[in-house]
């Protein structure tokens, strides 16, 4: 019997926040495997802010998703048939499977997940792409030294929550920036940051001055916009600014707002460096080993926010831009 696959394809390039009309829901039969291919039953889909950028027809670090293509997304699932000797039926795997129930993959860029070590959704969060981003962005580019002050925006999210915890493991002070009291309480109480600034109700500049009296040594930016500007205004001498993302700008219809306070880089002999996690692919195993050791030892905690049902994909993606998620946002392809 041929399996039926259900998918979300890109129907149109959005202006501002994506709407239902930007998606095309399709059903098609799963074709037979060719030599070297595996069939994956996708169980979890990773919802990432970057997906908004992939919907634009713009030059970036990766080609845009073409109109009519299955939407690109990371995912995790189980191999249900294999004609690839690297993967066997029953293996749990992580890869770029797209927004669909079944994916045919050739094994490239796909790896096994050890579900005895951690539940599968964690391989899309702390043990997956966001964890790798936090690890390499902070350690390779931020280069935090013990005793230094690390500030991270998006602190209650998938990347930011890991950044602050690694900063603490490395003997730094970790100050988070997040939206709302509940998120800030989580960042301090559950994640162990030294403090968290609620950018929605605090005076950001005043709060940064209070929490960073000697300035910011490492600013890990996930959001861009006004928050980046406030952090730039508070840099310490020789500070490092890691440009990881700019979610506040992703749905702008008037263009990206650049930093006004960039002269702070000159005054403080500071650097601002962009990073793309895919550049570290050859070193993922190194990060995965250390992150899973910290997780097992209880030095690192992670939360996943799980939304159920493929049909909810369009609305679930928007949760990222409304700040409705705490921790890694994942779509589970069941109806629980
Ligand atoms: N460079 C790379 O290789 C790489 C890899 C992965 C991710 N990233 C980037 O890292 C950032 C975080 O990604 P993630 O997966 O960890 O997402 P996330 O933080 O789990 O979720 C997004 C969060 O962004 C915050 N946000 C949304 N709109 C905002 C706004 N206008 N101003 C300030 N904050 C806003 C919300 O938190 P609040 O409620 O706190 O506002 C929301 O929960 C994104 O910019 C993403 O593109 C980059």
mmCIF file of C-alpha atoms and ligand atoms in Angstrom:
data_model
loop_
_atom_site.group_PDB
_atom_site.id
_atom_site.type_symbol
_atom_site.label_atom_id
_atom_site.label_comp_id
_atom_site.label_asym_id
_atom_site.label_seq_id
_atom_site.Cartn_x
_atom_site.Cartn_y
_atom_site.Cartn_z
ATOM 1 C CA UNK A 1 0.000 0.000 0.000
ATOM 2 C CA UNK A 2 1.364 3.437 -0.919
ATOM 3 C CA UNK A 3 1.592 5.914 1.985
ATOM 4 C CA UNK A 4 -0.088 9.303 1.719
ATOM 5 C CA UNK A 5 2.058 12.359 2.518
ATOM 6 C CA UNK A 6 0.583 15.687 3.654
ATOM 7 C CA UNK A 7 2.661 18.832 3.179
ATOM 8 C CA UNK A 8 2.797 22.595 3.433
ATOM 9 C CA UNK A 9 4.233 24.241 0.323
ATOM 10 C CA UNK A 10 5.104 27.891 -0.175
ATOM 11 C CA UNK A 11 2.299 29.474 -2.234
ATOM 12 C CA UNK A 12 3.353 33.137 -2.142
ATOM 13 C CA UNK A 13 6.071 35.369 -0.727
ATOM 14 C CA UNK A 14 4.654 37.158 2.311
ATOM 15 C CA UNK A 15 4.759 40.845 3.027
ATOM 16 C CA UNK A 16 5.020 41.215 6.786
ATOM 17 C CA UNK A 17 3.760 38.308 8.872
ATOM 18 C CA UNK A 18 2.941 35.179 6.823
ATOM 19 C CA UNK A 19 -0.766 34.460 6.394
ATOM 20 C CA UNK A 20 -2.704 31.275 5.570
ATOM 21 C CA UNK A 21 -2.799 32.396 1.927
ATOM 22 C CA UNK A 22 0.999 32.136 1.735
ATOM 23 C CA UNK A 23 0.713 28.349 2.174
ATOM 24 C CA UNK A 24 -0.579 25.589 -0.041
ATOM 25 C CA UNK A 25 -1.629 22.381 1.691
ATOM 26 C CA UNK A 26 -1.053 19.332 -0.521
ATOM 27 C CA UNK A 27 -1.411 15.567 -0.382
ATOM 28 C CA UNK A 28 0.570 13.158 -2.507
ATOM 29 C CA UNK A 29 1.530 9.517 -2.509
ATOM 30 C CA UNK A 30 4.991 8.612 -1.240
ATOM 31 C CA UNK A 31 7.040 7.347 -4.192
ATOM 32 C CA UNK A 32 9.186 4.175 -3.987
ATOM 33 C CA UNK A 33 12.748 4.656 -2.698
ATOM 34 C CA UNK A 34 15.727 4.722 -5.036
ATOM 35 C CA UNK A 35 19.125 3.267 -4.103
ATOM 36 C CA UNK A 36 20.783 5.300 -1.331
ATOM 37 C CA UNK A 37 17.509 6.795 -0.044
ATOM 38 C CA UNK A 38 15.652 6.467 3.248
ATOM 39 C CA UNK A 39 12.028 7.156 4.091
ATOM 40 C CA UNK A 40 11.517 9.076 7.322
ATOM 41 C CA UNK A 41 8.265 9.253 9.255
ATOM 42 C CA UNK A 42 8.591 12.859 10.478
ATOM 43 C CA UNK A 43 7.489 13.074 14.106
ATOM 44 C CA UNK A 44 8.625 16.605 15.066
ATOM 45 C CA UNK A 45 9.181 19.726 12.975
ATOM 46 C CA UNK A 46 11.474 22.502 14.173
ATOM 47 C CA UNK A 47 9.893 25.966 13.981
ATOM 48 C CA UNK A 48 12.648 28.531 13.496
ATOM 49 C CA UNK A 49 12.635 32.318 13.026
ATOM 50 C CA UNK A 50 14.942 31.810 10.030
ATOM 51 C CA UNK A 51 12.065 30.173 8.145
ATOM 52 C CA UNK A 52 10.610 33.652 7.649
ATOM 53 C CA UNK A 53 13.802 34.729 5.842
ATOM 54 C CA UNK A 54 13.795 31.620 3.648
ATOM 55 C CA UNK A 55 10.357 32.688 2.351
ATOM 56 C CA UNK A 56 11.811 35.896 0.868
ATOM 57 C CA UNK A 57 13.258 36.092 -2.621
ATOM 58 C CA UNK A 58 16.497 37.643 -1.382
ATOM 59 C CA UNK A 59 20.184 36.811 -1.407
ATOM 60 C CA UNK A 60 21.141 35.115 1.847
ATOM 61 C CA UNK A 61 23.373 32.369 3.272
ATOM 62 C CA UNK A 62 20.984 29.811 1.777
ATOM 63 C CA UNK A 63 18.763 29.826 -1.341
ATOM 64 C CA UNK A 64 15.159 30.922 -0.831
ATOM 65 C CA UNK A 65 12.439 28.277 -0.803
ATOM 66 C CA UNK A 66 10.965 28.265 -4.310
ATOM 67 C CA UNK A 67 7.274 28.922 -4.787
ATOM 68 C CA UNK A 68 5.556 25.542 -4.891
ATOM 69 C CA UNK A 69 8.267 23.739 -2.925
ATOM 70 C CA UNK A 70 7.653 21.986 0.386
ATOM 71 C CA UNK A 71 8.605 24.499 3.091
ATOM 72 C CA UNK A 72 12.134 23.924 4.353
ATOM 73 C CA UNK A 73 12.367 22.930 8.030
ATOM 74 C CA UNK A 74 14.499 20.872 10.342
ATOM 75 C CA UNK A 75 12.831 17.787 11.718
ATOM 76 C CA UNK A 76 13.188 14.588 13.670
ATOM 77 C CA UNK A 77 11.598 11.228 13.076
ATOM 78 C CA UNK A 78 12.014 7.520 12.516
ATOM 79 C CA UNK A 79 13.349 5.661 9.500
ATOM 80 C CA UNK A 80 10.526 3.465 8.185
ATOM 81 C CA UNK A 81 12.290 2.128 5.095
ATOM 82 C CA UNK A 82 15.909 2.271 3.997
ATOM 83 C CA UNK A 83 17.948 1.639 0.874
ATOM 84 C CA UNK A 84 20.949 3.396 2.468
ATOM 85 C CA UNK A 85 23.428 1.220 4.355
ATOM 86 C CA UNK A 86 24.186 4.037 6.849
ATOM 87 C CA UNK A 87 20.620 4.018 8.211
ATOM 88 C CA UNK A 88 18.391 1.147 9.283
ATOM 89 C CA UNK A 89 14.640 0.893 9.734
ATOM 90 C CA UNK A 90 13.806 2.005 13.275
ATOM 91 C CA UNK A 91 16.662 4.535 13.569
ATOM 92 C CA UNK A 92 15.693 7.889 15.054
ATOM 93 C CA UNK A 93 17.119 10.630 12.872
ATOM 94 C CA UNK A 94 17.395 14.414 12.573
ATOM 95 C CA UNK A 95 17.649 16.303 9.285
ATOM 96 C CA UNK A 96 16.146 18.893 6.955
ATOM 97 C CA UNK A 97 12.889 17.030 6.323
ATOM 98 C CA UNK A 98 10.552 19.936 5.498
ATOM 99 C CA UNK A 99 7.024 20.655 6.649
ATOM 100 C CA UNK A 100 5.520 17.274 5.771
ATOM 101 C CA UNK A 101 4.645 13.927 7.310
ATOM 102 C CA UNK A 102 7.090 11.796 5.309
ATOM 103 C CA UNK A 103 10.473 12.764 3.896
ATOM 104 C CA UNK A 104 12.665 10.925 1.420
ATOM 105 C CA UNK A 105 16.302 11.725 2.191
ATOM 106 C CA UNK A 106 19.638 10.618 0.781
ATOM 107 C CA UNK A 107 21.341 10.620 4.187
ATOM 108 C CA UNK A 108 23.427 13.763 3.587
ATOM 109 C CA UNK A 109 23.269 16.162 6.538
ATOM 110 C CA UNK A 110 21.159 13.634 8.424
ATOM 111 C CA UNK A 111 22.277 12.066 11.702
ATOM 112 C CA UNK A 112 21.038 9.577 14.258
ATOM 113 C CA UNK A 113 19.550 10.733 17.568
ATOM 114 C CA UNK A 114 20.117 8.708 20.729
ATOM 115 C CA UNK A 115 16.667 8.688 22.370
ATOM 116 C CA UNK A 116 18.103 6.847 25.390
ATOM 117 C CA UNK A 117 20.123 9.999 26.138
ATOM 118 C CA UNK A 118 17.389 12.584 25.572
ATOM 119 C CA UNK A 119 13.857 12.748 24.129
ATOM 120 C CA UNK A 120 13.678 13.420 20.401
ATOM 121 C CA UNK A 121 12.452 17.087 20.598
ATOM 122 C CA UNK A 122 15.649 18.045 22.441
ATOM 123 C CA UNK A 123 17.560 17.141 19.257
ATOM 124 C CA UNK A 124 15.805 20.091 17.618
ATOM 125 C CA UNK A 125 16.657 22.393 20.545
ATOM 126 C CA UNK A 126 19.495 22.242 23.023
ATOM 127 C CA UNK A 127 21.117 19.221 21.302
ATOM 128 C CA UNK A 128 20.337 20.476 17.807
ATOM 129 C CA UNK A 129 20.781 23.526 15.624
ATOM 130 C CA UNK A 130 19.862 26.142 18.302
ATOM 131 C CA UNK A 131 22.228 24.515 20.820
ATOM 132 C CA UNK A 132 25.038 24.500 18.234
ATOM 133 C CA UNK A 133 24.333 28.158 17.455
ATOM 134 C CA UNK A 134 24.565 29.118 21.125
ATOM 135 C CA UNK A 135 27.709 27.056 21.657
ATOM 136 C CA UNK A 136 29.759 28.276 18.689
ATOM 137 C CA UNK A 137 28.366 31.797 18.647
ATOM 138 C CA UNK A 138 29.185 32.383 22.281
ATOM 139 C CA UNK A 139 32.436 30.440 22.620
ATOM 140 C CA UNK A 140 34.046 30.952 19.202
ATOM 141 C CA UNK A 141 32.923 34.500 18.508
ATOM 142 C CA UNK A 142 31.949 35.928 21.896
ATOM 143 C CA UNK A 143 35.033 34.420 23.572
ATOM 144 C CA UNK A 144 33.775 35.034 27.119
ATOM 145 C CA UNK A 145 36.336 35.103 29.927
ATOM 146 C CA UNK A 146 35.561 34.166 33.560
ATOM 147 C CA UNK A 147 34.206 37.149 35.472
ATOM 148 C CA UNK A 148 33.035 38.952 32.333
ATOM 149 C CA UNK A 149 29.480 40.121 31.722
ATOM 150 C CA UNK A 150 27.520 38.405 28.959
ATOM 151 C CA UNK A 151 24.196 39.894 27.862
ATOM 152 C CA UNK A 152 21.851 37.927 25.600
ATOM 153 C CA UNK A 153 18.550 38.965 24.040
ATOM 154 C CA UNK A 154 15.811 36.447 23.311
ATOM 155 C CA UNK A 155 16.974 34.960 26.601
ATOM 156 C CA UNK A 156 13.972 32.690 27.177
ATOM 157 C CA UNK A 157 14.140 31.257 23.663
ATOM 158 C CA UNK A 158 15.874 28.255 22.140
ATOM 159 C CA UNK A 159 19.248 29.882 21.422
ATOM 160 C CA UNK A 160 19.299 32.576 24.121
ATOM 161 C CA UNK A 161 18.465 30.202 26.988
ATOM 162 C CA UNK A 162 21.497 28.064 26.126
ATOM 163 C CA UNK A 163 23.805 31.059 25.611
ATOM 164 C CA UNK A 164 23.235 32.359 29.145
ATOM 165 C CA UNK A 165 23.642 28.928 30.710
ATOM 166 C CA UNK A 166 26.936 28.305 28.900
ATOM 167 C CA UNK A 167 28.082 31.763 30.022
ATOM 168 C CA UNK A 168 27.396 30.711 33.627
ATOM 169 C CA UNK A 169 29.226 27.390 33.119
ATOM 170 C CA UNK A 170 32.219 29.420 31.888
ATOM 171 C CA UNK A 171 32.218 31.575 35.025
ATOM 172 C CA UNK A 172 30.626 34.724 33.570
ATOM 173 C CA UNK A 173 27.766 36.886 34.766
ATOM 174 C CA UNK A 174 24.762 36.254 32.543
ATOM 175 C CA UNK A 175 22.152 38.936 32.010
ATOM 176 C CA UNK A 176 19.141 38.074 29.865
ATOM 177 C CA UNK A 177 16.714 40.290 27.997
ATOM 178 C CA UNK A 178 13.223 38.852 27.399
ATOM 179 C CA UNK A 179 9.627 39.920 26.980
ATOM 180 C CA UNK A 180 7.446 39.774 30.076
ATOM 181 C CA UNK A 181 7.732 38.942 33.760
ATOM 182 C CA UNK A 182 6.949 35.229 33.422
ATOM 183 C CA UNK A 183 9.784 34.748 30.925
ATOM 184 C CA UNK A 184 12.213 36.779 33.031
ATOM 185 C CA UNK A 185 11.314 34.756 36.145
ATOM 186 C CA UNK A 186 11.979 31.550 34.162
ATOM 187 C CA UNK A 187 15.333 32.874 32.939
ATOM 188 C CA UNK A 188 16.542 33.640 36.467
ATOM 189 C CA UNK A 189 14.838 30.908 38.528
ATOM 190 C CA UNK A 190 14.956 27.923 36.191
ATOM 191 C CA UNK A 191 17.913 28.768 33.945
ATOM 192 C CA UNK A 192 20.150 30.367 36.590
ATOM 193 C CA UNK A 193 20.938 33.683 34.895
ATOM 194 C CA UNK A 194 22.056 36.436 37.301
ATOM 195 C CA UNK A 195 19.299 38.782 36.116
ATOM 196 C CA UNK A 196 16.808 39.287 33.322
ATOM 197 C CA UNK A 197 15.532 42.572 31.917
ATOM 198 C CA UNK A 198 11.927 42.721 30.721
ATOM 199 C CA UNK A 199 12.273 44.875 27.620
ATOM 200 C CA UNK A 200 8.507 45.262 27.410
ATOM 201 C CA UNK A 201 8.177 47.081 30.738
ATOM 202 C CA UNK A 202 11.653 48.062 31.984
ATOM 203 C CA UNK A 203 13.633 51.088 30.847
ATOM 204 C CA UNK A 204 16.173 49.042 28.891
ATOM 205 C CA UNK A 205 19.080 51.490 28.990
ATOM 206 C CA UNK A 206 18.676 52.174 32.681
ATOM 207 C CA UNK A 207 18.376 48.457 33.470
ATOM 208 C CA UNK A 208 21.490 47.632 31.405
ATOM 209 C CA UNK A 209 23.397 50.340 33.280
ATOM 210 C CA UNK A 210 22.244 48.918 36.620
ATOM 211 C CA UNK A 211 23.074 45.287 35.770
ATOM 212 C CA UNK A 212 26.269 45.981 33.832
ATOM 213 C CA UNK A 213 28.069 48.678 35.854
ATOM 214 C CA UNK A 214 31.398 47.868 34.141
ATOM 215 C CA UNK A 215 29.809 47.523 30.713
ATOM 216 C CA UNK A 216 28.931 44.539 28.522
ATOM 217 C CA UNK A 217 31.863 42.310 27.510
ATOM 218 C CA UNK A 218 29.847 40.028 25.239
ATOM 219 C CA UNK A 219 26.505 40.950 23.712
ATOM 220 C CA UNK A 220 24.807 38.022 21.952
ATOM 221 C CA UNK A 221 22.109 39.508 19.764
ATOM 222 C CA UNK A 222 19.073 37.507 18.705
ATOM 223 C CA UNK A 223 16.688 40.374 18.062
ATOM 224 C CA UNK A 224 18.328 43.460 16.495
ATOM 225 C CA UNK A 225 16.515 46.804 16.361
ATOM 226 C CA UNK A 226 16.225 49.021 19.435
ATOM 227 C CA UNK A 227 17.572 46.336 21.793
ATOM 228 C CA UNK A 228 20.802 46.046 19.795
ATOM 229 C CA UNK A 229 21.172 49.818 19.943
ATOM 230 C CA UNK A 230 20.701 49.885 23.720
ATOM 231 C CA UNK A 231 23.333 47.152 24.172
ATOM 232 C CA UNK A 232 25.795 48.944 21.862
ATOM 233 C CA UNK A 233 25.476 52.029 24.049
ATOM 234 C CA UNK A 234 26.682 50.000 27.070
ATOM 235 C CA UNK A 235 29.704 48.112 25.643
ATOM 236 C CA UNK A 236 32.876 47.615 27.689
ATOM 237 C CA UNK A 237 36.336 48.136 26.238
ATOM 238 C CA UNK A 238 37.181 45.372 23.695
ATOM 239 C CA UNK A 239 33.619 44.001 23.800
ATOM 240 C CA UNK A 240 32.474 41.383 21.298
ATOM 241 C CA UNK A 241 29.005 41.649 19.738
ATOM 242 C CA UNK A 242 27.712 38.421 18.197
ATOM 243 C CA UNK A 243 25.118 39.034 15.497
ATOM 244 C CA UNK A 244 23.116 35.816 15.582
ATOM 245 C CA UNK A 245 19.703 37.078 14.517
ATOM 246 C CA UNK A 246 17.387 40.071 14.281
ATOM 247 C CA UNK A 247 13.896 38.692 14.793
ATOM 248 C CA UNK A 248 12.453 42.158 15.491
ATOM 249 C CA UNK A 249 13.172 42.990 11.843
ATOM 250 C CA UNK A 250 12.127 39.813 10.016
ATOM 251 C CA UNK A 251 8.567 40.909 9.243
ATOM 252 C CA UNK A 252 9.317 44.557 8.631
ATOM 253 C CA UNK A 253 7.654 45.981 5.534
ATOM 254 C CA UNK A 254 9.785 49.124 5.632
ATOM 255 C CA UNK A 255 13.267 47.559 5.573
ATOM 256 C CA UNK A 256 15.705 46.514 8.284
ATOM 257 C CA UNK A 257 16.502 49.142 10.901
ATOM 258 C CA UNK A 258 20.270 49.278 11.322
ATOM 259 C CA UNK A 259 22.129 50.176 14.514
ATOM 260 C CA UNK A 260 22.522 53.884 15.155
ATOM 261 C CA UNK A 261 25.044 53.426 17.975
ATOM 262 C CA UNK A 262 27.721 51.690 15.924
ATOM 263 C CA UNK A 263 30.348 54.321 16.825
ATOM 264 C CA UNK A 264 30.455 52.592 20.213
ATOM 265 C CA UNK A 265 32.499 49.912 18.391
ATOM 266 C CA UNK A 266 35.161 52.491 17.594
ATOM 267 C CA UNK A 267 35.154 54.150 21.011
ATOM 268 C CA UNK A 268 35.426 50.786 22.782
ATOM 269 C CA UNK A 269 37.686 49.061 20.200
ATOM 270 C CA UNK A 270 34.908 46.496 20.043
ATOM 271 C CA UNK A 271 33.940 44.029 17.318
ATOM 272 C CA UNK A 272 30.603 43.015 15.852
ATOM 273 C CA UNK A 273 30.597 39.694 13.985
ATOM 274 C CA UNK A 274 27.878 37.837 12.159
ATOM 275 C CA UNK A 275 27.623 34.070 12.544
ATOM 276 C CA UNK A 276 25.829 31.301 10.661
ATOM 277 C CA UNK A 277 25.685 27.984 12.455
ATOM 278 C CA UNK A 278 25.986 25.929 9.251
ATOM 279 C CA UNK A 279 29.622 27.078 8.965
ATOM 280 C CA UNK A 280 30.352 24.917 12.019
ATOM 281 C CA UNK A 281 28.883 21.692 10.602
ATOM 282 C CA UNK A 282 32.240 19.913 10.722
ATOM 283 C CA UNK A 283 32.407 20.597 14.481
ATOM 284 C CA UNK A 284 28.809 19.742 15.502
ATOM 285 C CA UNK A 285 29.927 16.488 17.156
ATOM 286 C CA UNK A 286 32.289 18.420 19.424
ATOM 287 C CA UNK A 287 29.459 20.703 20.611
ATOM 288 C CA UNK A 288 26.940 17.853 20.886
ATOM 289 C CA UNK A 289 29.310 15.919 23.148
ATOM 290 C CA UNK A 290 29.803 18.826 25.539
ATOM 291 C CA UNK A 291 26.158 19.969 25.502
ATOM 292 C CA UNK A 292 24.871 16.456 26.224
ATOM 293 C CA UNK A 293 27.384 16.035 29.064
ATOM 294 C CA UNK A 294 26.164 19.301 30.622
ATOM 295 C CA UNK A 295 22.546 18.222 30.099
ATOM 296 C CA UNK A 296 23.115 14.834 31.718
ATOM 297 C CA UNK A 297 24.972 16.453 34.636
ATOM 298 C CA UNK A 298 22.064 18.867 35.187
ATOM 299 C CA UNK A 299 24.244 21.900 34.402
ATOM 300 C CA UNK A 300 22.054 22.746 31.448
ATOM 301 C CA UNK A 301 18.268 22.745 31.457
ATOM 302 C CA UNK A 302 16.071 23.109 28.425
ATOM 303 C CA UNK A 303 12.418 23.513 27.718
ATOM 304 C CA UNK A 304 10.498 22.666 24.591
ATOM 305 C CA UNK A 305 7.173 24.280 23.749
ATOM 306 C CA UNK A 306 5.271 21.647 21.784
ATOM 307 C CA UNK A 307 2.320 22.420 19.527
ATOM 308 C CA UNK A 308 0.430 19.476 18.058
ATOM 309 C CA UNK A 309 -0.863 18.778 14.563
ATOM 310 C CA UNK A 310 0.473 19.509 11.068
ATOM 311 C CA UNK A 311 -2.691 21.534 10.358
ATOM 312 C CA UNK A 312 -1.571 24.058 12.981
ATOM 313 C CA UNK A 313 1.729 24.815 11.216
ATOM 314 C CA UNK A 314 0.795 28.291 9.836
ATOM 315 C CA UNK A 315 -0.384 29.599 13.219
ATOM 316 C CA UNK A 316 2.341 27.847 15.209
ATOM 317 C CA UNK A 317 5.071 29.544 13.159
ATOM 318 C CA UNK A 318 3.640 32.942 14.115
ATOM 319 C CA UNK A 319 4.086 32.164 17.822
ATOM 320 C CA UNK A 320 7.799 32.927 17.392
ATOM 321 C CA UNK A 321 7.074 36.471 16.252
ATOM 322 C CA UNK A 322 4.494 37.075 18.964
ATOM 323 C CA UNK A 323 6.822 35.739 21.670
ATOM 324 C CA UNK A 324 4.322 33.011 22.584
ATOM 325 C CA UNK A 325 7.042 30.385 23.055
ATOM 326 C CA UNK A 326 9.257 29.763 26.047
ATOM 327 C CA UNK A 327 12.146 27.547 25.007
ATOM 328 C CA UNK A 328 12.359 25.683 21.719
ATOM 329 C CA UNK A 329 9.170 25.762 19.628
ATOM 330 C CA UNK A 330 8.416 22.368 18.081
ATOM 331 C CA UNK A 331 5.473 21.077 16.039
ATOM 332 C CA UNK A 332 4.605 17.465 16.900
ATOM 333 C CA UNK A 333 2.863 15.614 14.083
ATOM 334 C CA UNK A 334 0.287 13.939 16.269
ATOM 335 C CA UNK A 335 -3.058 15.266 17.371
ATOM 336 C CA UNK A 336 -2.574 14.970 21.176
HETATM 337 N N1 LIG B 1 22.847 32.782 12.891
HETATM 338 C C1 LIG B 1 22.426 31.530 13.013
HETATM 339 O O1 LIG B 1 23.045 30.588 12.531
HETATM 340 C C2 LIG B 1 21.161 31.284 13.762
HETATM 341 C C3 LIG B 1 20.743 29.986 14.096
HETATM 342 C C4 LIG B 1 19.587 29.834 14.845
HETATM 343 C C5 LIG B 1 18.835 30.953 15.223
HETATM 344 N N2 LIG B 1 19.260 32.187 14.847
HETATM 345 C C6 LIG B 1 18.538 33.402 15.261
HETATM 346 O O2 LIG B 1 18.531 33.426 16.670
HETATM 347 C C7 LIG B 1 17.371 34.117 17.113
HETATM 348 C C8 LIG B 1 16.630 33.271 18.132
HETATM 349 O O3 LIG B 1 16.153 32.100 17.496
HETATM 350 P P1 LIG B 1 15.426 30.962 18.346
HETATM 351 O O4 LIG B 1 15.229 29.814 17.463
HETATM 352 O O5 LIG B 1 16.146 30.793 19.623
HETATM 353 O O6 LIG B 1 13.995 31.635 18.620
HETATM 354 P P2 LIG B 1 13.317 31.838 20.037
HETATM 355 O O7 LIG B 1 14.138 32.818 20.800
HETATM 356 O O8 LIG B 1 13.033 30.526 20.653
HETATM 357 O O9 LIG B 1 11.927 32.486 19.656
HETATM 358 C C9 LIG B 1 11.837 33.766 19.175
HETATM 359 C C10 LIG B 1 11.689 34.786 20.315
HETATM 360 O O10 LIG B 1 12.044 36.071 19.815
HETATM 361 C C11 LIG B 1 11.456 37.048 20.598
HETATM 362 N N3 LIG B 1 10.920 38.125 19.766
HETATM 363 C C12 LIG B 1 9.975 38.033 18.802
HETATM 364 N N4 LIG B 1 9.732 39.244 18.267
HETATM 365 C C13 LIG B 1 10.549 40.118 18.928
HETATM 366 C C14 LIG B 1 10.749 41.522 18.843
HETATM 367 N N5 LIG B 1 10.066 42.268 17.960
HETATM 368 N N6 LIG B 1 11.648 42.095 19.671
HETATM 369 C C15 LIG B 1 12.335 41.346 20.556
HETATM 370 N N7 LIG B 1 12.181 40.010 20.688
HETATM 371 C C16 LIG B 1 11.300 39.406 19.878
HETATM 372 C C17 LIG B 1 10.322 36.383 21.389
HETATM 373 O O11 LIG B 1 10.715 36.347 22.745
HETATM 374 P P3 LIG B 1 10.261 37.543 23.768
HETATM 375 O O12 LIG B 1 8.921 37.120 24.256
HETATM 376 O O13 LIG B 1 11.335 37.511 24.768
HETATM 377 O O14 LIG B 1 10.173 38.790 22.959
HETATM 378 C C18 LIG B 1 10.268 34.981 20.806
HETATM 379 O O15 LIG B 1 9.863 34.032 21.743
HETATM 380 C C19 LIG B 1 16.564 34.454 15.866
HETATM 381 O O16 LIG B 1 16.871 35.765 15.470
HETATM 382 C C20 LIG B 1 17.088 33.464 14.850
HETATM 383 O O17 LIG B 1 16.924 33.914 13.537
HETATM 384 C C21 LIG B 1 20.386 32.376 14.128
#
